[in-house]
PDB file of C-alpha atoms and ligand atoms in Angstrom:
ATOM      1  CA  MET V   1     -81.269 145.668  27.167  1.00 62.00           C
ATOM      2  CA  GLU V   2     -82.092 142.042  26.222  1.00 59.00           C
ATOM      3  CA  ASP V   3     -79.336 140.774  28.538  1.00 76.00           C
ATOM      4  CA  LYS V   4     -80.726 142.738  31.510  1.00 85.00           C
ATOM      5  CA  LYS V   5     -83.349 141.333  33.843  1.00 95.00           C
ATOM      6  CA  VAL V   6     -86.770 142.957  33.766  1.00 97.00           C
ATOM      7  CA  LEU V   7     -87.686 144.423  37.157  1.00 98.00           C
ATOM      8  CA  PHE V   8     -91.009 146.022  36.185  1.00 98.00           C
ATOM      9  CA  GLU V   9     -93.291 145.254  33.267  1.00 98.00           C
ATOM     10  CA  VAL V  10     -95.877 147.964  32.778  1.00 98.00           C
ATOM     11  CA  LYS V  11     -98.609 146.953  30.341  1.00 98.00           C
ATOM     12  CA  ASN V  12    -101.201 149.424  29.053  1.00 98.00           C
ATOM     13  CA  MET V  13    -101.343 151.017  32.511  1.00 98.00           C
ATOM     14  CA  LYS V  14    -104.082 153.606  33.053  1.00 98.00           C
ATOM     15  CA  GLN V  15    -104.690 155.898  35.980  1.00 97.00           C
ATOM     16  CA  TYR V  16    -107.926 157.870  35.860  1.00 97.00           C
ATOM     17  CA  PHE V  17    -109.221 160.133  38.620  1.00 97.00           C
ATOM     18  CA  PRO V  18    -112.849 161.250  38.968  1.00 95.00           C
ATOM     19  CA  ALA V  19    -113.502 164.943  38.209  1.00 93.00           C
ATOM     20  CA  LYS V  20    -116.527 167.252  38.416  1.00 90.00           C
ATOM     21  CA  GLY V  21    -119.556 166.435  36.296  1.00 90.00           C
ATOM     22  CA  GLY V  22    -118.822 162.719  36.145  1.00 91.00           C
ATOM     23  CA  LYS V  23    -115.763 163.336  33.938  1.00 94.00           C
ATOM     24  CA  LEU V  24    -112.408 161.638  34.282  1.00 95.00           C
ATOM     25  CA  VAL V  25    -108.902 163.079  34.537  1.00 96.00           C
ATOM     26  CA  LYS V  26    -106.894 160.652  32.416  1.00 96.00           C
ATOM     27  CA  ALA V  27    -103.582 161.280  34.179  1.00 97.00           C
ATOM     28  CA  VAL V  28    -101.963 158.160  32.691  1.00 97.00           C
ATOM     29  CA  ASP V  29    -103.686 156.742  29.666  1.00 96.00           C
ATOM     30  CA  GLY V  30    -102.346 153.345  28.619  1.00 96.00           C
ATOM     31  CA  VAL V  31     -98.546 153.309  28.933  1.00 98.00           C
ATOM     32  CA  THR V  32     -96.418 150.240  28.209  1.00 97.00           C
ATOM     33  CA  PHE V  33     -92.727 149.914  29.078  1.00 98.00           C
ATOM     34  CA  ASN V  34     -90.211 147.882  31.080  1.00 98.00           C
ATOM     35  CA  ILE V  35     -87.753 148.897  33.754  1.00 98.00           C
ATOM     36  CA  TYR V  36     -84.582 146.789  33.792  1.00 98.00           C
ATOM     37  CA  GLU V  37     -82.498 145.943  36.846  1.00 97.00           C
ATOM     38  CA  GLY V  38     -79.605 148.330  37.407  1.00 97.00           C
ATOM     39  CA  GLU V  39     -80.719 150.982  34.911  1.00 97.00           C
ATOM     40  CA  THR V  40     -81.933 154.532  35.304  1.00 98.00           C
ATOM     41  CA  LEU V  41     -85.072 155.204  33.315  1.00 98.00           C
ATOM     42  CA  GLY V  42     -85.516 158.965  32.947  1.00 98.00           C
ATOM     43  CA  VAL V  43     -89.100 160.183  32.519  1.00 98.00           C
ATOM     44  CA  VAL V  44     -89.582 163.632  30.995  1.00 97.00           C
ATOM     45  CA  GLY V  45     -92.444 165.832  29.856  1.00 94.00           C
ATOM     46  CA  GLU V  46     -94.197 169.059  30.775  1.00 90.00           C
ATOM     47  CA  SER V  47     -95.949 169.545  34.148  1.00 89.00           C
ATOM     48  CA  GLY V  48     -99.171 167.556  34.283  1.00 89.00           C
ATOM     49  CA  CYS V  49     -98.105 164.989  31.664  1.00 93.00           C
ATOM     50  CA  GLY V  50     -98.519 162.118  34.156  1.00 95.00           C
ATOM     51  CA  LYS V  51     -94.879 161.471  35.142  1.00 96.00           C
ATOM     52  CA  THR V  52     -95.445 161.509  38.897  1.00 96.00           C
ATOM     53  CA  THR V  53     -98.733 159.591  38.677  1.00 97.00           C
ATOM     54  CA  CYS V  54     -96.922 156.978  36.614  1.00 97.00           C
ATOM     55  CA  GLY V  55     -94.227 156.586  39.308  1.00 97.00           C
ATOM     56  CA  ARG V  56     -96.773 156.423  42.115  1.00 97.00           C
ATOM     57  CA  THR V  57     -98.886 153.819  40.325  1.00 97.00           C
ATOM     58  CA  ILE V  58     -95.843 151.625  39.737  1.00 97.00           C
ATOM     59  CA  LEU V  59     -95.105 151.808  43.463  1.00 97.00           C
ATOM     60  CA  GLY V  60     -98.687 150.817  44.270  1.00 95.00           C
ATOM     61  CA  ILE V  61     -99.419 154.168  45.984  1.00 95.00           C
ATOM     62  CA  TYR V  62    -102.311 154.363  43.514  1.00 95.00           C
ATOM     63  CA  ARG V  63    -103.997 151.228  42.234  1.00 95.00           C
ATOM     64  CA  ALA V  64    -103.989 151.256  38.419  1.00 97.00           C
ATOM     65  CA  THR V  65    -107.433 151.919  36.936  1.00 97.00           C
ATOM     66  CA  ASP V  66    -106.652 149.428  34.179  1.00 98.00           C
ATOM     67  CA  GLY V  67    -103.714 147.523  32.740  1.00 98.00           C
ATOM     68  CA  GLU V  68    -101.001 145.662  34.617  1.00 97.00           C
ATOM     69  CA  VAL V  69     -97.896 146.379  36.660  1.00 98.00           C
ATOM     70  CA  LEU V  70     -95.706 143.323  37.159  1.00 98.00           C
ATOM     71  CA  TYR V  71     -92.826 143.372  39.641  1.00 98.00           C
ATOM     72  CA  LYS V  72     -90.387 140.492  39.052  1.00 97.00           C
ATOM     73  CA  GLY V  73     -93.119 138.816  37.002  1.00 97.00           C
ATOM     74  CA  LYS V  74     -95.895 139.113  39.582  1.00 97.00           C
ATOM     75  CA  ASN V  75     -98.894 141.431  39.222  1.00 97.00           C
ATOM     76  CA  LEU V  76     -99.092 143.999  42.036  1.00 97.00           C
ATOM     77  CA  ASN V  77    -102.816 143.212  42.349  1.00 95.00           C
ATOM     78  CA  ASP V  78    -102.003 139.568  43.159  1.00 96.00           C
ATOM     79  CA  PHE V  79     -99.646 140.386  46.030  1.00 96.00           C
ATOM     80  CA  ASN V  80    -100.283 138.731  49.375  1.00 97.00           C
ATOM     81  CA  SER V  81     -99.300 140.507  52.598  1.00 96.00           C
ATOM     82  CA  ALA V  82     -95.749 139.044  52.541  1.00 96.00           C
ATOM     83  CA  ASP V  83     -95.285 140.214  48.913  1.00 97.00           C
ATOM     84  CA  ARG V  84     -96.535 143.681  49.853  1.00 96.00           C
ATOM     85  CA  MET V  85     -94.117 143.904  52.778  1.00 96.00           C
ATOM     86  CA  ASN V  86     -91.216 142.749  50.600  1.00 96.00           C
ATOM     87  CA  PHE V  87     -92.218 145.201  47.838  1.00 97.00           C
ATOM     88  CA  SER V  88     -92.472 148.191  50.191  1.00 96.00           C
ATOM     89  CA  LYS V  89     -89.026 147.377  51.577  1.00 96.00           C
ATOM     90  CA  ASN V  90     -87.440 147.045  48.154  1.00 97.00           C
ATOM     91  CA  CYS V  91     -89.201 149.871  46.320  1.00 98.00           C
ATOM     92  CA  GLN V  92     -88.871 153.366  47.700  1.00 95.00           C
ATOM     93  CA  MET V  93     -89.529 156.939  46.630  1.00 95.00           C
ATOM     94  CA  ILE V  94     -87.594 160.180  46.998  1.00 94.00           C
ATOM     95  CA  PHE V  95     -89.856 163.220  46.902  1.00 89.00           C
ATOM     96  CA  GLN V  96     -89.597 166.608  45.271  1.00 86.00           C
ATOM     97  CA  ASP V  97     -89.920 168.723  48.387  1.00 82.00           C
ATOM     98  CA  PRO V  98     -87.691 167.362  51.147  1.00 77.00           C
ATOM     99  CA  ALA V  99     -89.018 169.946  53.625  1.00 77.00           C
ATOM    100  CA  ALA V 100     -92.603 168.734  53.263  1.00 81.00           C
ATOM    101  CA  CYS V 101     -91.898 165.057  53.864  1.00 81.00           C
ATOM    102  CA  LEU V 102     -89.646 165.245  56.935  1.00 89.00           C
ATOM    103  CA  ASP V 103     -91.522 165.572  60.247  1.00 91.00           C
ATOM    104  CA  PRO V 104     -90.200 168.847  61.765  1.00 92.00           C
ATOM    105  CA  ARG V 105     -90.746 167.566  65.342  1.00 94.00           C
ATOM    106  CA  MET V 106     -88.499 164.532  64.925  1.00 95.00           C
ATOM    107  CA  PRO V 107     -84.716 164.408  65.074  1.00 97.00           C
ATOM    108  CA  ILE V 108     -83.199 163.213  61.806  1.00 97.00           C
ATOM    109  CA  GLY V 109     -81.958 159.933  63.337  1.00 97.00           C
ATOM    110  CA  THR V 110     -85.546 159.064  64.379  1.00 96.00           C
ATOM    111  CA  ILE V 111     -86.842 159.930  60.891  1.00 96.00           C
ATOM    112  CA  ILE V 112     -84.292 157.623  59.270  1.00 96.00           C
ATOM    113  CA  GLN V 113     -85.056 154.845  61.763  1.00 96.00           C
ATOM    114  CA  GLU V 114     -88.794 154.802  60.979  1.00 95.00           C
ATOM    115  CA  GLY V 115     -88.407 152.338  58.105  1.00 95.00           C
ATOM    116  CA  LEU V 116     -86.107 150.130  60.192  1.00 96.00           C
ATOM    117  CA  ASN V 117     -88.809 149.863  62.877  1.00 95.00           C
ATOM    118  CA  VAL V 118     -91.182 148.467  60.238  1.00 95.00           C
ATOM    119  CA  HIS V 119     -88.898 146.258  58.152  1.00 95.00           C
ATOM    120  CA  PHE V 120     -86.108 145.260  60.548  1.00 95.00           C
ATOM    121  CA  LYS V 121     -88.030 144.651  63.773  1.00 92.00           C
ATOM    122  CA  SER V 122     -85.391 142.336  65.228  1.00 94.00           C
ATOM    123  CA  MET V 123     -82.613 144.941  64.957  1.00 95.00           C
ATOM    124  CA  SER V 124     -81.272 146.135  68.305  1.00 96.00           C
ATOM    125  CA  LYS V 125     -81.190 149.843  69.210  1.00 95.00           C
ATOM    126  CA  ALA V 126     -77.414 149.884  68.712  1.00 96.00           C
ATOM    127  CA  GLU V 127     -77.706 148.219  65.282  1.00 96.00           C
ATOM    128  CA  LYS V 128     -80.303 150.778  64.204  1.00 97.00           C
ATOM    129  CA  GLU V 129     -78.065 153.633  65.306  1.00 96.00           C
ATOM    130  CA  GLU V 130     -75.195 152.079  63.404  1.00 96.00           C
ATOM    131  CA  LYS V 131     -77.393 151.809  60.305  1.00 97.00           C
ATOM    132  CA  VAL V 132     -78.393 155.479  60.640  1.00 97.00           C
ATOM    133  CA  ASN V 133     -74.720 156.474  60.799  1.00 97.00           C
ATOM    134  CA  GLN V 134     -73.972 154.253  57.785  1.00 96.00           C
ATOM    135  CA  VAL V 135     -76.655 155.823  55.562  1.00 96.00           C
ATOM    136  CA  LEU V 136     -75.701 159.321  56.726  1.00 96.00           C
ATOM    137  CA  SER V 137     -72.156 158.591  55.566  1.00 94.00           C
ATOM    138  CA  TYR V 138     -73.536 157.239  52.230  1.00 92.00           C
ATOM    139  CA  VAL V 139     -75.042 160.669  51.582  1.00 93.00           C
ATOM    140  CA  GLY V 140     -71.957 162.553  52.726  1.00 92.00           C
ATOM    141  CA  LEU V 141     -73.170 163.659  56.175  1.00 94.00           C
ATOM    142  CA  THR V 142     -71.580 163.027  59.566  1.00 96.00           C
ATOM    143  CA  SER V 143     -73.264 161.076  62.370  1.00 96.00           C
ATOM    144  CA  ASP V 144     -73.956 164.241  64.404  1.00 96.00           C
ATOM    145  CA  TYR V 145     -76.741 165.091  61.901  1.00 97.00           C
ATOM    146  CA  ALA V 146     -78.789 162.313  63.566  1.00 97.00           C
ATOM    147  CA  SER V 147     -79.518 164.569  66.554  1.00 97.00           C
ATOM    148  CA  ARG V 148     -80.438 167.650  64.494  1.00 97.00           C
ATOM    149  CA  PHE V 149     -83.912 168.645  63.331  1.00 96.00           C
ATOM    150  CA  PRO V 150     -84.939 169.196  59.679  1.00 95.00           C
ATOM    151  CA  HIS V 151     -85.277 172.990  60.120  1.00 94.00           C
ATOM    152  CA  GLU V 152     -81.669 173.222  61.321  1.00 95.00           C
ATOM    153  CA  ILE V 153     -80.193 172.104  57.998  1.00 94.00           C
ATOM    154  CA  SER V 154     -80.129 173.407  54.405  1.00 92.00           C
ATOM    155  CA  GLY V 155     -82.432 172.326  51.549  1.00 90.00           C
ATOM    156  CA  GLY V 156     -79.650 170.278  49.922  1.00 90.00           C
ATOM    157  CA  GLN V 157     -78.936 168.528  53.221  1.00 93.00           C
ATOM    158  CA  ARG V 158     -82.654 167.833  53.703  1.00 93.00           C
ATOM    159  CA  GLN V 159     -82.735 166.141  50.292  1.00 92.00           C
ATOM    160  CA  ARG V 160     -79.713 164.072  51.351  1.00 93.00           C
ATOM    161  CA  ILE V 161     -81.696 163.056  54.462  1.00 95.00           C
ATOM    162  CA  GLY V 162     -84.611 162.078  52.184  1.00 93.00           C
ATOM    163  CA  ILE V 163     -82.205 159.860  50.235  1.00 94.00           C
ATOM    164  CA  ALA V 164     -80.688 158.441  53.457  1.00 95.00           C
ATOM    165  CA  ARG V 165     -84.163 157.603  54.771  1.00 94.00           C
ATOM    166  CA  ALA V 166     -84.985 155.737  51.557  1.00 94.00           C
ATOM    167  CA  LEU V 167     -81.647 153.883  51.648  1.00 94.00           C
ATOM    168  CA  ALA V 168     -81.912 152.818  55.305  1.00 95.00           C
ATOM    169  CA  ILE V 169     -84.023 149.760  54.506  1.00 96.00           C
ATOM    170  CA  ASP V 170     -81.729 148.557  51.678  1.00 95.00           C
ATOM    171  CA  PRO V 171     -84.086 149.093  48.720  1.00 97.00           C
ATOM    172  CA  THR V 172     -83.243 147.928  45.211  1.00 97.00           C
ATOM    173  CA  PHE V 173     -85.496 150.344  43.286  1.00 98.00           C
ATOM    174  CA  ILE V 174     -86.128 154.048  43.891  1.00 97.00           C
ATOM    175  CA  VAL V 175     -88.551 156.395  42.139  1.00 97.00           C
ATOM    176  CA  CYS V 176     -86.804 159.776  42.256  1.00 96.00           C
ATOM    177  CA  ASP V 177     -89.670 162.232  41.771  1.00 95.00           C
ATOM    178  CA  GLU V 178     -88.255 165.620  40.739  1.00 92.00           C
ATOM    179  CA  PRO V 179     -85.569 165.202  43.445  1.00 91.00           C
ATOM    180  CA  ILE V 180     -83.695 168.370  42.479  1.00 89.00           C
ATOM    181  CA  ALA V 181     -86.589 170.689  41.548  1.00 87.00           C
ATOM    182  CA  ALA V 182     -86.739 172.376  44.961  1.00 81.00           C
ATOM    183  CA  LEU V 183     -82.977 172.822  45.280  1.00 82.00           C
ATOM    184  CA  ASP V 184     -80.664 175.709  44.408  1.00 84.00           C
ATOM    185  CA  VAL V 185     -79.056 175.277  40.997  1.00 85.00           C
ATOM    186  CA  SER V 186     -75.648 175.194  42.681  1.00 82.00           C
ATOM    187  CA  ILE V 187     -76.446 171.968  44.553  1.00 85.00           C
ATOM    188  CA  GLN V 188     -78.651 170.190  41.994  1.00 90.00           C
ATOM    189  CA  ALA V 189     -75.637 168.584  40.289  1.00 90.00           C
ATOM    190  CA  GLN V 190     -74.244 167.492  43.674  1.00 89.00           C
ATOM    191  CA  VAL V 191     -77.449 165.577  44.481  1.00 89.00           C
ATOM    192  CA  VAL V 192     -77.621 163.986  40.996  1.00 93.00           C
ATOM    193  CA  ASN V 193     -73.957 162.957  41.205  1.00 93.00           C
ATOM    194  CA  LEU V 194     -74.634 161.506  44.654  1.00 92.00           C
ATOM    195  CA  LEU V 195     -77.492 159.418  43.199  1.00 95.00           C
ATOM    196  CA  ILE V 196     -75.179 158.175  40.408  1.00 96.00           C
ATOM    197  CA  LYS V 197     -72.470 157.256  42.933  1.00 94.00           C
ATOM    198  CA  LEU V 198     -74.946 155.416  45.185  1.00 93.00           C
ATOM    199  CA  GLN V 199     -76.352 153.523  42.226  1.00 96.00           C
ATOM    200  CA  LYS V 200     -72.887 152.251  41.320  1.00 96.00           C
ATOM    201  CA  GLU V 201     -72.029 151.318  44.908  1.00 94.00           C
ATOM    202  CA  LEU V 202     -75.357 149.723  45.856  1.00 94.00           C
ATOM    203  CA  GLY V 203     -76.562 148.365  42.488  1.00 96.00           C
ATOM    204  CA  LEU V 204     -79.784 150.402  42.578  1.00 97.00           C
ATOM    205  CA  THR V 205     -82.386 150.805  39.840  1.00 98.00           C
ATOM    206  CA  TYR V 206     -83.910 154.274  39.382  1.00 98.00           C
ATOM    207  CA  MET V 207     -86.930 155.798  37.742  1.00 98.00           C
ATOM    208  CA  PHE V 208     -85.805 159.431  37.541  1.00 97.00           C
ATOM    209  CA  ILE V 209     -88.699 161.834  36.966  1.00 97.00           C
ATOM    210  CA  SER V 210     -87.730 165.372  36.040  1.00 94.00           C
ATOM    211  CA  HIS V 211     -88.427 168.264  33.734  1.00 89.00           C
ATOM    212  CA  ASP V 212     -84.721 169.173  33.824  1.00 90.00           C
ATOM    213  CA  LEU V 213     -83.687 167.668  30.494  1.00 92.00           C
ATOM    214  CA  SER V 214     -79.955 168.257  31.001  1.00 91.00           C
ATOM    215  CA  MET V 215     -79.961 166.385  34.333  1.00 92.00           C
ATOM    216  CA  VAL V 216     -82.052 163.561  32.881  1.00 95.00           C
ATOM    217  CA  ARG V 217     -79.524 163.213  30.081  1.00 94.00           C
ATOM    218  CA  HIS V 218     -76.694 163.152  32.637  1.00 94.00           C
ATOM    219  CA  ILE V 219     -78.152 160.375  34.810  1.00 96.00           C
ATOM    220  CA  SER V 220     -80.325 158.180  32.550  1.00 97.00           C
ATOM    221  CA  ASP V 221     -79.606 155.044  30.519  1.00 97.00           C
ATOM    222  CA  ARG V 222     -82.969 155.233  28.765  1.00 98.00           C
ATOM    223  CA  ILE V 223     -85.517 158.007  28.436  1.00 98.00           C
ATOM    224  CA  ALA V 224     -89.328 157.893  28.317  1.00 98.00           C
ATOM    225  CA  VAL V 225     -91.049 161.020  26.947  1.00 97.00           C
ATOM    226  CA  MET V 226     -94.624 161.580  28.112  1.00 97.00           C
ATOM    227  CA  TYR V 227     -97.283 163.909  26.748  1.00 96.00           C
ATOM    228  CA  LEU V 228    -100.749 164.235  28.263  1.00 96.00           C
ATOM    229  CA  GLY V 229    -100.696 160.825  29.943  1.00 97.00           C
ATOM    230  CA  SER V 230     -99.254 158.938  26.974  1.00 97.00           C
ATOM    231  CA  LEU V 231     -95.797 157.661  26.178  1.00 98.00           C
ATOM    232  CA  VAL V 232     -94.745 159.268  22.880  1.00 98.00           C
ATOM    233  CA  GLU V 233     -91.112 158.150  22.646  1.00 98.00           C
ATOM    234  CA  LEU V 234     -88.889 155.698  24.499  1.00 98.00           C
ATOM    235  CA  GLY V 235     -85.296 154.711  23.873  1.00 97.00           C
ATOM    236  CA  GLY V 236     -81.646 154.770  24.863  1.00 97.00           C
ATOM    237  CA  ASN V 237     -80.121 158.045  26.020  1.00 96.00           C
ATOM    238  CA  GLU V 238     -78.020 158.390  22.831  1.00 95.00           C
ATOM    239  CA  SER V 239     -80.965 157.652  20.507  1.00 95.00           C
ATOM    240  CA  ILE V 240     -83.388 159.984  22.223  1.00 96.00           C
ATOM    241  CA  TYR V 241     -81.038 162.944  22.663  1.00 94.00           C
ATOM    242  CA  GLY V 242     -79.035 162.330  19.476  1.00 93.00           C
ATOM    243  CA  ASN V 243     -81.922 161.427  17.189  1.00 94.00           C
ATOM    244  CA  PRO V 244     -85.298 162.463  18.650  1.00 96.00           C
ATOM    245  CA  LEU V 245     -88.034 161.407  16.223  1.00 96.00           C
ATOM    246  CA  HIS V 246     -91.366 162.404  17.735  1.00 97.00           C
ATOM    247  CA  PRO V 247     -92.341 166.032  16.957  1.00 96.00           C
ATOM    248  CA  TYR V 248     -93.020 166.667  20.654  1.00 96.00           C
ATOM    249  CA  THR V 249     -89.619 165.325  21.731  1.00 96.00           C
ATOM    250  CA  LYS V 250     -87.955 167.478  19.052  1.00 94.00           C
ATOM    251  CA  ALA V 251     -89.739 170.585  20.336  1.00 93.00           C
ATOM    252  CA  LEU V 252     -88.982 169.747  23.965  1.00 91.00           C
ATOM    253  CA  PHE V 253     -85.286 169.121  23.344  1.00 89.00           C
ATOM    254  CA  SER V 254     -84.835 172.119  21.074  1.00 86.00           C
ATOM    255  CA  ALA V 255     -85.487 174.261  24.161  1.00 72.00           C
ATOM    256  CA  ILE V 256     -82.478 172.842  26.091  1.00 71.00           C
ATOM    257  CA  PRO V 257     -80.098 175.792  26.643  1.00 66.00           C
ATOM    258  CA  GLU V 258     -76.758 175.529  24.783  1.00 65.00           C
ATOM    259  CA  PRO V 259     -73.725 176.731  26.729  1.00 63.00           C
ATOM    260  CA  ASP V 260     -71.932 177.609  23.477  1.00 65.00           C
ATOM    261  CA  PRO V 261     -73.538 180.714  21.820  1.00 62.00           C
ATOM    262  CA  TYR V 262     -72.463 179.536  18.329  1.00 60.00           C
ATOM    263  CA  HIS V 263     -74.219 176.181  18.741  1.00 59.00           C
ATOM    264  CA  SER V 264     -77.165 177.951  20.320  1.00 59.00           C
ATOM    265  CA  TRP V 265     -77.452 180.135  17.187  1.00 56.00           C
ATOM    266  CA  LEU V 266     -77.238 177.072  14.941  1.00 55.00           C
ATOM    267  CA  LYS V 267     -79.896 175.235  16.912  1.00 62.00           C
ATOM    268  CA  ASN V 268     -83.261 174.985  15.239  1.00 67.00           C
ATOM    269  CA  ARG V 269     -85.629 175.998  18.013  1.00 70.00           C
ATOM    270  CA  VAL V 270     -89.118 174.555  17.599  1.00 72.00           C
ATOM    271  CA  HIS V 271     -91.837 176.795  19.046  1.00 75.00           C
ATOM    272  CA  LEU V 272     -95.016 174.993  20.014  1.00 79.00           C
ATOM    273  CA  GLU V 273     -98.257 176.889  19.577  1.00 78.00           C
ATOM    274  CA  GLY V 274    -100.931 176.756  22.263  1.00 77.00           C
ATOM    275  CA  GLU V 275    -101.157 175.245  25.706  1.00 80.00           C
ATOM    276  CA  ILE V 276    -101.120 171.581  26.683  1.00 85.00           C
ATOM    277  CA  PRO V 277    -104.826 170.516  26.611  1.00 90.00           C
ATOM    278  CA  SER V 278    -106.591 169.376  29.775  1.00 90.00           C
ATOM    279  CA  PRO V 279    -106.337 165.638  30.548  1.00 91.00           C
ATOM    280  CA  ILE V 280    -110.129 165.787  31.073  1.00 93.00           C
ATOM    281  CA  ASN V 281    -110.723 166.760  27.439  1.00 90.00           C
ATOM    282  CA  ALA V 282    -107.720 165.330  25.613  1.00 92.00           C
ATOM    283  CA  PRO V 283    -107.943 165.521  21.802  1.00 92.00           C
ATOM    284  CA  ALA V 284    -109.193 162.415  20.023  1.00 91.00           C
ATOM    285  CA  GLY V 285    -106.617 160.624  17.875  1.00 94.00           C
ATOM    286  CA  CYS V 286    -103.058 161.759  18.600  1.00 97.00           C
ATOM    287  CA  LYS V 287    -103.135 163.846  21.771  1.00 96.00           C
ATOM    288  CA  PHE V 288    -100.436 166.116  20.359  1.00 96.00           C
ATOM    289  CA  CYS V 289    -102.424 166.953  17.204  1.00 95.00           C
ATOM    290  CA  THR V 290    -103.621 170.370  18.452  1.00 94.00           C
ATOM    291  CA  ARG V 291    -100.008 171.590  18.731  1.00 94.00           C
ATOM    292  CA  CYS V 292     -98.138 169.491  16.197  1.00 94.00           C
ATOM    293  CA  PRO V 293     -96.780 171.313  13.116  1.00 92.00           C
ATOM    294  CA  HIS V 294     -97.017 168.047  11.077  1.00 94.00           C
ATOM    295  CA  ALA V 295    -100.582 167.016  11.986  1.00 94.00           C
ATOM    296  CA  THR V 296    -102.729 165.597   9.177  1.00 95.00           C
ATOM    297  CA  GLU V 297    -106.307 164.293   9.038  1.00 95.00           C
ATOM    298  CA  ILE V 298    -105.438 160.813  10.333  1.00 96.00           C
ATOM    299  CA  CYS V 299    -103.821 162.367  13.423  1.00 96.00           C
ATOM    300  CA  LYS V 300    -107.190 163.854  14.453  1.00 95.00           C
ATOM    301  CA  THR V 301    -108.987 160.521  14.519  1.00 96.00           C
ATOM    302  CA  GLN V 302    -106.475 157.699  15.088  1.00 96.00           C
ATOM    303  CA  ALA V 303    -104.167 157.438  18.076  1.00 96.00           C
ATOM    304  CA  PRO V 304    -100.720 156.316  16.855  1.00 97.00           C
ATOM    305  CA  GLU V 305     -99.291 153.150  18.418  1.00 96.00           C
ATOM    306  CA  LEU V 306     -95.894 153.048  20.076  1.00 96.00           C
ATOM    307  CA  LYS V 307     -93.754 151.200  17.504  1.00 96.00           C
ATOM    308  CA  GLU V 308     -90.114 150.143  17.483  1.00 97.00           C
ATOM    309  CA  VAL V 309     -88.443 152.166  14.708  1.00 96.00           C
ATOM    310  CA  GLU V 310     -84.874 151.034  15.414  1.00 95.00           C
ATOM    311  CA  PRO V 311     -83.620 148.541  18.005  1.00 95.00           C
ATOM    312  CA  GLY V 312     -84.787 149.718  21.425  1.00 95.00           C
ATOM    313  CA  HIS V 313     -86.171 153.034  20.091  1.00 97.00           C
ATOM    314  CA  PHE V 314     -89.988 153.357  20.153  1.00 98.00           C
ATOM    315  CA  VAL V 315     -92.073 156.217  18.758  1.00 98.00           C
ATOM    316  CA  ALA V 316     -95.830 156.848  18.690  1.00 98.00           C
ATOM    317  CA  CYS V 317     -96.395 159.004  15.579  1.00 98.00           C
ATOM    318  CA  HIS V 318     -98.088 158.458  12.207  1.00 97.00           C
ATOM    319  CA  LEU V 319     -95.084 160.119  10.519  1.00 96.00           C
ATOM    320  CA  MET V 320     -93.155 156.899  11.202  1.00 95.00           C
ATOM    321  CA  ASP V 321     -95.547 154.995   8.884  1.00 88.00           C
ATOM    322  CA  ARG V 322     -94.879 157.225   5.865  1.00 74.00           C
TER     323      ARG V 322
HETATM  324 FE1  LIG A   1     -97.958 165.026  14.955  1.00 90.63          FE
HETATM  325 FE2  LIG A   1     -99.616 163.319  13.804  1.00 90.63          FE
HETATM  326 FE3  LIG A   1     -97.291 162.482  14.766  1.00 90.63          FE
HETATM  327 FE4  LIG A   1     -99.237 163.198  16.403  1.00 90.63          FE
HETATM  328  S1  LIG A   1     -99.263 161.471  15.000  1.00 90.63           S
HETATM  329  S2  LIG A   1     -97.120 163.739  16.565  1.00 90.63           S
HETATM  330  S3  LIG A   1    -100.145 164.892  15.302  1.00 90.63           S
HETATM  331  S4  LIG A   1     -97.611 163.891  13.044  1.00 90.63           S
END
């Protein structure tokens, strides 16, 4: 990755939310990683591990409680109004539930044009309509979809509209937040393959958040594994799936279904005991220590640092020090 340009530098980023009794929900608790231009960074972990909050904080939807997010070398907190406008044009998000984020009263063409009205004010009506038709064709839909309403189309088509809306303003980076979770299994692969095709054609960078480990493997160049607001492992697709080192990653990946029954039988399934603790009362030391089969005394008191154990492969676990 050394030869690739850094798009985002995330340094010890924290995102805490106030909870009852003066406590804090530590949704993201000090994560550090880069996102490189042109790559897809997959982010995996159980529900509530902080994946979505991480994506939203990087996009500036939430202001980080602590730490830094640098976009092309500049801290989001130092942006002036021109920087903010440029950032919101270039950095977009695709949401999990396409039905919930498309206004049911608006025709699809109007929905797609909304971003153009903000970022391309000098565009004529005809140019905007042409742009709508162009992005509809990008996502495999014909121009007559522009006059339809969201309730008149299928869930898969609504997600394509969500992608078209994001693409209309020519972004360079998209946070794809569980973009296939609400779709039928039969069309999930179609949407992921569409994202891969668009990335190649338009040179996009993705942060792909999902709990579908097979899809993340299919689309991602690098993978970040999160547990209870912390980054526990980060590395290239081959390293993470071929040689997972953190006990949590091993357990997570051992649950991926094997199509071949013989390989499935051979697979060493790791069963985790207990539930993921609350981010309000996370364990001291390593946050995984209440469920980890290898936990020792040091794990209960000292949080392990994320260390590079082989080129480009980072793990946060005391086992790596032994
Ligand atoms: Fe398990 Fe300890 Fe490693 Fe945490 S630091 S994952 S508790 S061995």
